[in-house]
Amino acid sequence: MNETPQQYARRVTGYLEGKDPMEVLSTTPRALQKLVQGALKKSLDAKPAPDKWSATTIFAHLADSEIVYAFRLRLMLAASGCAIQATDQDAWAAAFDYRAEDPAASVEDFRVNRERTLRMLKKLSNEQWECYGIHSERGMETVRRVVELIAGHDLNHLRQIHAILRK
Ligand code: NI
């Protein structure tokens, strides 16, 4: 998609439509489990277009994104003001062969890391929510902002998977 990092951030947080980001973060694992359960392997592996990701690839992307977010949040909380390196999601998809991943395993990996992230976030003080990092493409982002972006990222990919599986 041809959009700037700023346009991307605006689009994904737009999916929140007033929802509480922490509520979104806590409900996504179950929503992903429901999508995987009962879906045919053929449908999970099918690409909606030659240049688009399959559901299998998206599930693997979500599992890896959760590791990236967990690490970034910890960097920001332990050393506020630190640099945050952007990642190239297509390079990750190729390097770690997302197409060959088991979607149910990806969802389970996602769930475990998401639960750890939620436990960590629930303990934060008001000041800690304002800790920040300097993202290499989007600039300064607080922990509060990153959590909104994670929630928007969840909703973005949930919509995408729903559309691919037509559920
Ligand atoms: Ni994504």
mmCIF file of C-alpha atoms and ligand atoms in Angstrom:
data_model
loop_
_atom_site.group_PDB
_atom_site.id
_atom_site.type_symbol
_atom_site.label_atom_id
_atom_site.label_comp_id
_atom_site.label_asym_id
_atom_site.label_seq_id
_atom_site.Cartn_x
_atom_site.Cartn_y
_atom_site.Cartn_z
ATOM 1 C CA MET A 1 0.000 0.000 0.000
ATOM 2 C CA ASN A 2 1.387 3.387 -0.955
ATOM 3 C CA GLU A 3 0.960 5.403 2.211
ATOM 4 C CA THR A 4 3.402 7.304 4.394
ATOM 5 C CA PRO A 5 4.173 6.030 7.930
ATOM 6 C CA GLN A 6 2.054 8.934 9.234
ATOM 7 C CA GLN A 7 -0.887 8.005 6.984
ATOM 8 C CA TYR A 8 -0.536 4.405 8.134
ATOM 9 C CA ALA A 9 -0.700 5.462 11.809
ATOM 10 C CA ARG A 10 -3.780 7.594 11.157
ATOM 11 C CA ARG A 11 -5.529 4.818 9.241
ATOM 12 C CA VAL A 12 -4.975 2.038 11.803
ATOM 13 C CA THR A 13 -5.922 4.144 14.825
ATOM 14 C CA GLY A 14 -9.034 5.172 12.857
ATOM 15 C CA TYR A 15 -10.258 1.573 13.189
ATOM 16 C CA LEU A 16 -10.551 2.104 16.964
ATOM 17 C CA GLU A 17 -13.654 4.317 16.516
ATOM 18 C CA GLY A 18 -13.653 5.244 20.218
ATOM 19 C CA LYS A 19 -12.965 1.715 21.507
ATOM 20 C CA ASP A 20 -10.683 1.323 24.555
ATOM 21 C CA PRO A 21 -7.294 0.125 23.214
ATOM 22 C CA MET A 22 -6.672 -2.105 26.256
ATOM 23 C CA GLU A 23 -10.073 -3.752 25.716
ATOM 24 C CA VAL A 24 -9.149 -4.399 22.062
ATOM 25 C CA LEU A 25 -5.769 -5.861 23.085
ATOM 26 C CA SER A 26 -7.430 -8.271 25.506
ATOM 27 C CA THR A 27 -10.119 -9.510 23.099
ATOM 28 C CA THR A 28 -7.993 -10.045 19.968
ATOM 29 C CA PRO A 29 -6.483 -13.465 20.908
ATOM 30 C CA ARG A 30 -9.954 -15.019 21.229
ATOM 31 C CA ALA A 31 -11.105 -13.409 17.974
ATOM 32 C CA LEU A 32 -8.053 -14.866 16.168
ATOM 33 C CA GLN A 33 -8.659 -18.328 17.672
ATOM 34 C CA LYS A 34 -12.243 -18.244 16.384
ATOM 35 C CA LEU A 35 -11.035 -17.334 12.901
ATOM 36 C CA VAL A 36 -8.509 -20.177 12.775
ATOM 37 C CA GLN A 37 -10.812 -22.829 14.209
ATOM 38 C CA GLY A 38 -12.878 -24.421 11.513
ATOM 39 C CA ALA A 39 -11.158 -22.610 8.651
ATOM 40 C CA LEU A 40 -9.984 -24.866 5.850
ATOM 41 C CA LYS A 41 -6.234 -24.998 5.206
ATOM 42 C CA LYS A 42 -6.967 -24.175 1.581
ATOM 43 C CA SER A 43 -8.771 -20.950 2.568
ATOM 44 C CA LEU A 44 -6.075 -20.006 5.085
ATOM 45 C CA ASP A 45 -3.338 -20.433 2.487
ATOM 46 C CA ALA A 46 -5.172 -18.701 -0.371
ATOM 47 C CA LYS A 47 -3.928 -15.260 -1.414
ATOM 48 C CA PRO A 48 -6.791 -12.820 -2.191
ATOM 49 C CA ALA A 49 -4.586 -11.343 -4.964
ATOM 50 C CA PRO A 50 -1.107 -12.225 -6.278
ATOM 51 C CA ASP A 51 0.524 -9.394 -4.308
ATOM 52 C CA LYS A 52 -1.608 -9.821 -1.147
ATOM 53 C CA TRP A 53 -0.936 -11.863 1.974
ATOM 54 C CA SER A 54 -2.852 -15.052 2.788
ATOM 55 C CA ALA A 55 -4.508 -15.474 6.203
ATOM 56 C CA THR A 56 -1.681 -17.893 7.117
ATOM 57 C CA THR A 57 0.897 -15.177 6.409
ATOM 58 C CA ILE A 58 -1.100 -12.584 8.367
ATOM 59 C CA PHE A 59 -1.361 -14.865 11.423
ATOM 60 C CA ALA A 60 2.443 -15.357 11.346
ATOM 61 C CA HIS A 61 2.895 -11.582 10.916
ATOM 62 C CA LEU A 62 0.710 -10.943 13.987
ATOM 63 C CA ALA A 63 2.721 -13.447 16.053
ATOM 64 C CA ASP A 64 6.020 -11.780 15.109
ATOM 65 C CA SER A 65 4.575 -8.263 15.506
ATOM 66 C CA GLU A 66 3.697 -9.145 19.086
ATOM 67 C CA ILE A 67 7.367 -9.917 19.778
ATOM 68 C CA VAL A 68 8.403 -6.631 18.146
ATOM 69 C CA TYR A 69 5.878 -4.612 20.194
ATOM 70 C CA ALA A 70 6.810 -6.408 23.434
ATOM 71 C CA PHE A 71 10.469 -5.548 22.869
ATOM 72 C CA ARG A 72 9.816 -1.955 21.788
ATOM 73 C CA LEU A 73 7.599 -1.233 24.811
ATOM 74 C CA ARG A 74 10.280 -2.555 27.138
ATOM 75 C CA LEU A 75 12.971 -0.479 25.404
ATOM 76 C CA MET A 76 10.846 2.647 25.848
ATOM 77 C CA LEU A 77 9.980 1.896 29.464
ATOM 78 C CA ALA A 78 13.528 1.104 30.566
ATOM 79 C CA ALA A 79 15.199 3.919 28.589
ATOM 80 C CA SER A 80 12.653 6.581 27.665
ATOM 81 C CA GLY A 81 13.741 8.611 24.637
ATOM 82 C CA CYS A 82 15.538 5.660 23.012
ATOM 83 C CA ALA A 83 15.652 5.002 19.269
ATOM 84 C CA ILE A 84 13.108 2.550 17.828
ATOM 85 C CA GLN A 85 14.094 0.848 14.588
ATOM 86 C CA ALA A 86 11.362 0.348 11.971
ATOM 87 C CA THR A 87 10.978 -3.181 10.563
ATOM 88 C CA ASP A 88 10.309 -4.255 6.975
ATOM 89 C CA GLN A 89 7.339 -6.615 7.269
ATOM 90 C CA ASP A 90 7.782 -8.111 3.797
ATOM 91 C CA ALA A 91 11.450 -8.879 4.512
ATOM 92 C CA TRP A 92 10.381 -10.624 7.744
ATOM 93 C CA ALA A 93 7.675 -12.598 5.920
ATOM 94 C CA ALA A 94 10.296 -13.840 3.436
ATOM 95 C CA ALA A 95 13.114 -14.412 5.952
ATOM 96 C CA PHE A 96 10.912 -16.484 8.268
ATOM 97 C CA ASP A 97 8.804 -18.124 5.544
ATOM 98 C CA TYR A 98 5.437 -17.080 6.984
ATOM 99 C CA ARG A 99 3.586 -19.027 4.259
ATOM 100 C CA ALA A 100 4.814 -22.305 5.741
ATOM 101 C CA GLU A 101 3.808 -21.471 9.341
ATOM 102 C CA ASP A 102 0.969 -23.280 11.125
ATOM 103 C CA PRO A 103 -1.759 -20.649 11.722
ATOM 104 C CA ALA A 104 -2.973 -22.294 14.947
ATOM 105 C CA ALA A 105 0.596 -22.199 16.322
ATOM 106 C CA SER A 106 0.932 -18.539 15.281
ATOM 107 C CA VAL A 107 -2.266 -17.657 17.143
ATOM 108 C CA GLU A 108 -1.051 -19.504 20.241
ATOM 109 C CA ASP A 109 2.324 -17.687 20.114
ATOM 110 C CA PHE A 110 0.440 -14.412 19.729
ATOM 111 C CA ARG A 111 -1.812 -15.195 22.715
ATOM 112 C CA VAL A 112 1.075 -16.033 25.054
ATOM 113 C CA ASN A 113 3.020 -12.869 24.201
ATOM 114 C CA ARG A 114 -0.118 -10.697 24.280
ATOM 115 C CA GLU A 115 -0.974 -11.927 27.775
ATOM 116 C CA ARG A 116 2.521 -11.010 28.975
ATOM 117 C CA THR A 117 2.224 -7.567 27.382
ATOM 118 C CA LEU A 118 -1.161 -6.992 29.029
ATOM 119 C CA ARG A 119 0.170 -8.050 32.441
ATOM 120 C CA MET A 120 3.062 -5.608 32.035
ATOM 121 C CA LEU A 121 0.849 -2.734 30.848
ATOM 122 C CA LYS A 122 -1.640 -3.163 33.711
ATOM 123 C CA LYS A 123 1.149 -2.495 36.235
ATOM 124 C CA LEU A 124 2.341 0.788 34.673
ATOM 125 C CA SER A 125 2.182 4.089 36.556
ATOM 126 C CA ASN A 126 0.754 7.223 34.907
ATOM 127 C CA GLU A 127 4.302 8.457 34.290
ATOM 128 C CA GLN A 128 5.329 5.206 32.643
ATOM 129 C CA TRP A 129 2.492 5.531 30.113
ATOM 130 C CA GLU A 130 4.222 8.733 28.958
ATOM 131 C CA CYS A 131 7.618 7.049 28.396
ATOM 132 C CA TYR A 132 8.501 7.286 24.724
ATOM 133 C CA GLY A 133 10.744 6.173 21.910
ATOM 134 C CA ILE A 134 11.848 7.864 18.709
ATOM 135 C CA HIS A 135 10.601 5.695 15.864
ATOM 136 C CA SER A 136 12.897 5.863 12.825
ATOM 137 C CA GLU A 137 9.965 6.662 10.484
ATOM 138 C CA ARG A 138 7.174 8.057 12.683
ATOM 139 C CA GLY A 139 9.156 10.057 15.245
ATOM 140 C CA MET A 140 8.272 10.375 18.934
ATOM 141 C CA GLU A 141 5.714 7.874 20.218
ATOM 142 C CA THR A 142 4.680 7.374 23.850
ATOM 143 C CA VAL A 143 3.767 3.988 25.342
ATOM 144 C CA ARG A 144 0.144 5.221 25.325
ATOM 145 C CA ARG A 145 0.370 5.938 21.598
ATOM 146 C CA VAL A 146 2.050 2.626 20.789
ATOM 147 C CA VAL A 147 -0.755 0.775 22.592
ATOM 148 C CA GLU A 148 -3.289 2.623 20.406
ATOM 149 C CA LEU A 149 -1.277 1.625 17.339
ATOM 150 C CA ILE A 150 -1.182 -2.021 18.445
ATOM 151 C CA ALA A 151 -4.969 -1.995 18.943
ATOM 152 C CA GLY A 152 -5.471 -0.422 15.512
ATOM 153 C CA HIS A 153 -3.068 -2.954 14.008
ATOM 154 C CA ASP A 154 -5.145 -5.779 15.578
ATOM 155 C CA LEU A 155 -8.394 -4.397 14.152
ATOM 156 C CA ASN A 156 -6.842 -3.785 10.732
ATOM 157 C CA HIS A 157 -5.700 -7.394 10.395
ATOM 158 C CA LEU A 158 -8.878 -8.857 11.918
ATOM 159 C CA ARG A 159 -10.872 -7.070 9.203
ATOM 160 C CA GLN A 160 -8.434 -8.302 6.581
ATOM 161 C CA ILE A 161 -8.634 -11.949 7.725
ATOM 162 C CA HIS A 162 -12.451 -11.780 7.968
ATOM 163 C CA ALA A 163 -12.547 -10.533 4.379
ATOM 164 C CA ILE A 164 -10.199 -13.277 3.121
ATOM 165 C CA LEU A 165 -12.097 -16.070 4.901
ATOM 166 C CA ARG A 166 -15.471 -14.380 4.201
ATOM 167 C CA LYS A 167 -16.750 -14.913 7.735
HETATM 168 NI NI NI B 1 0.541 -5.484 10.056
#
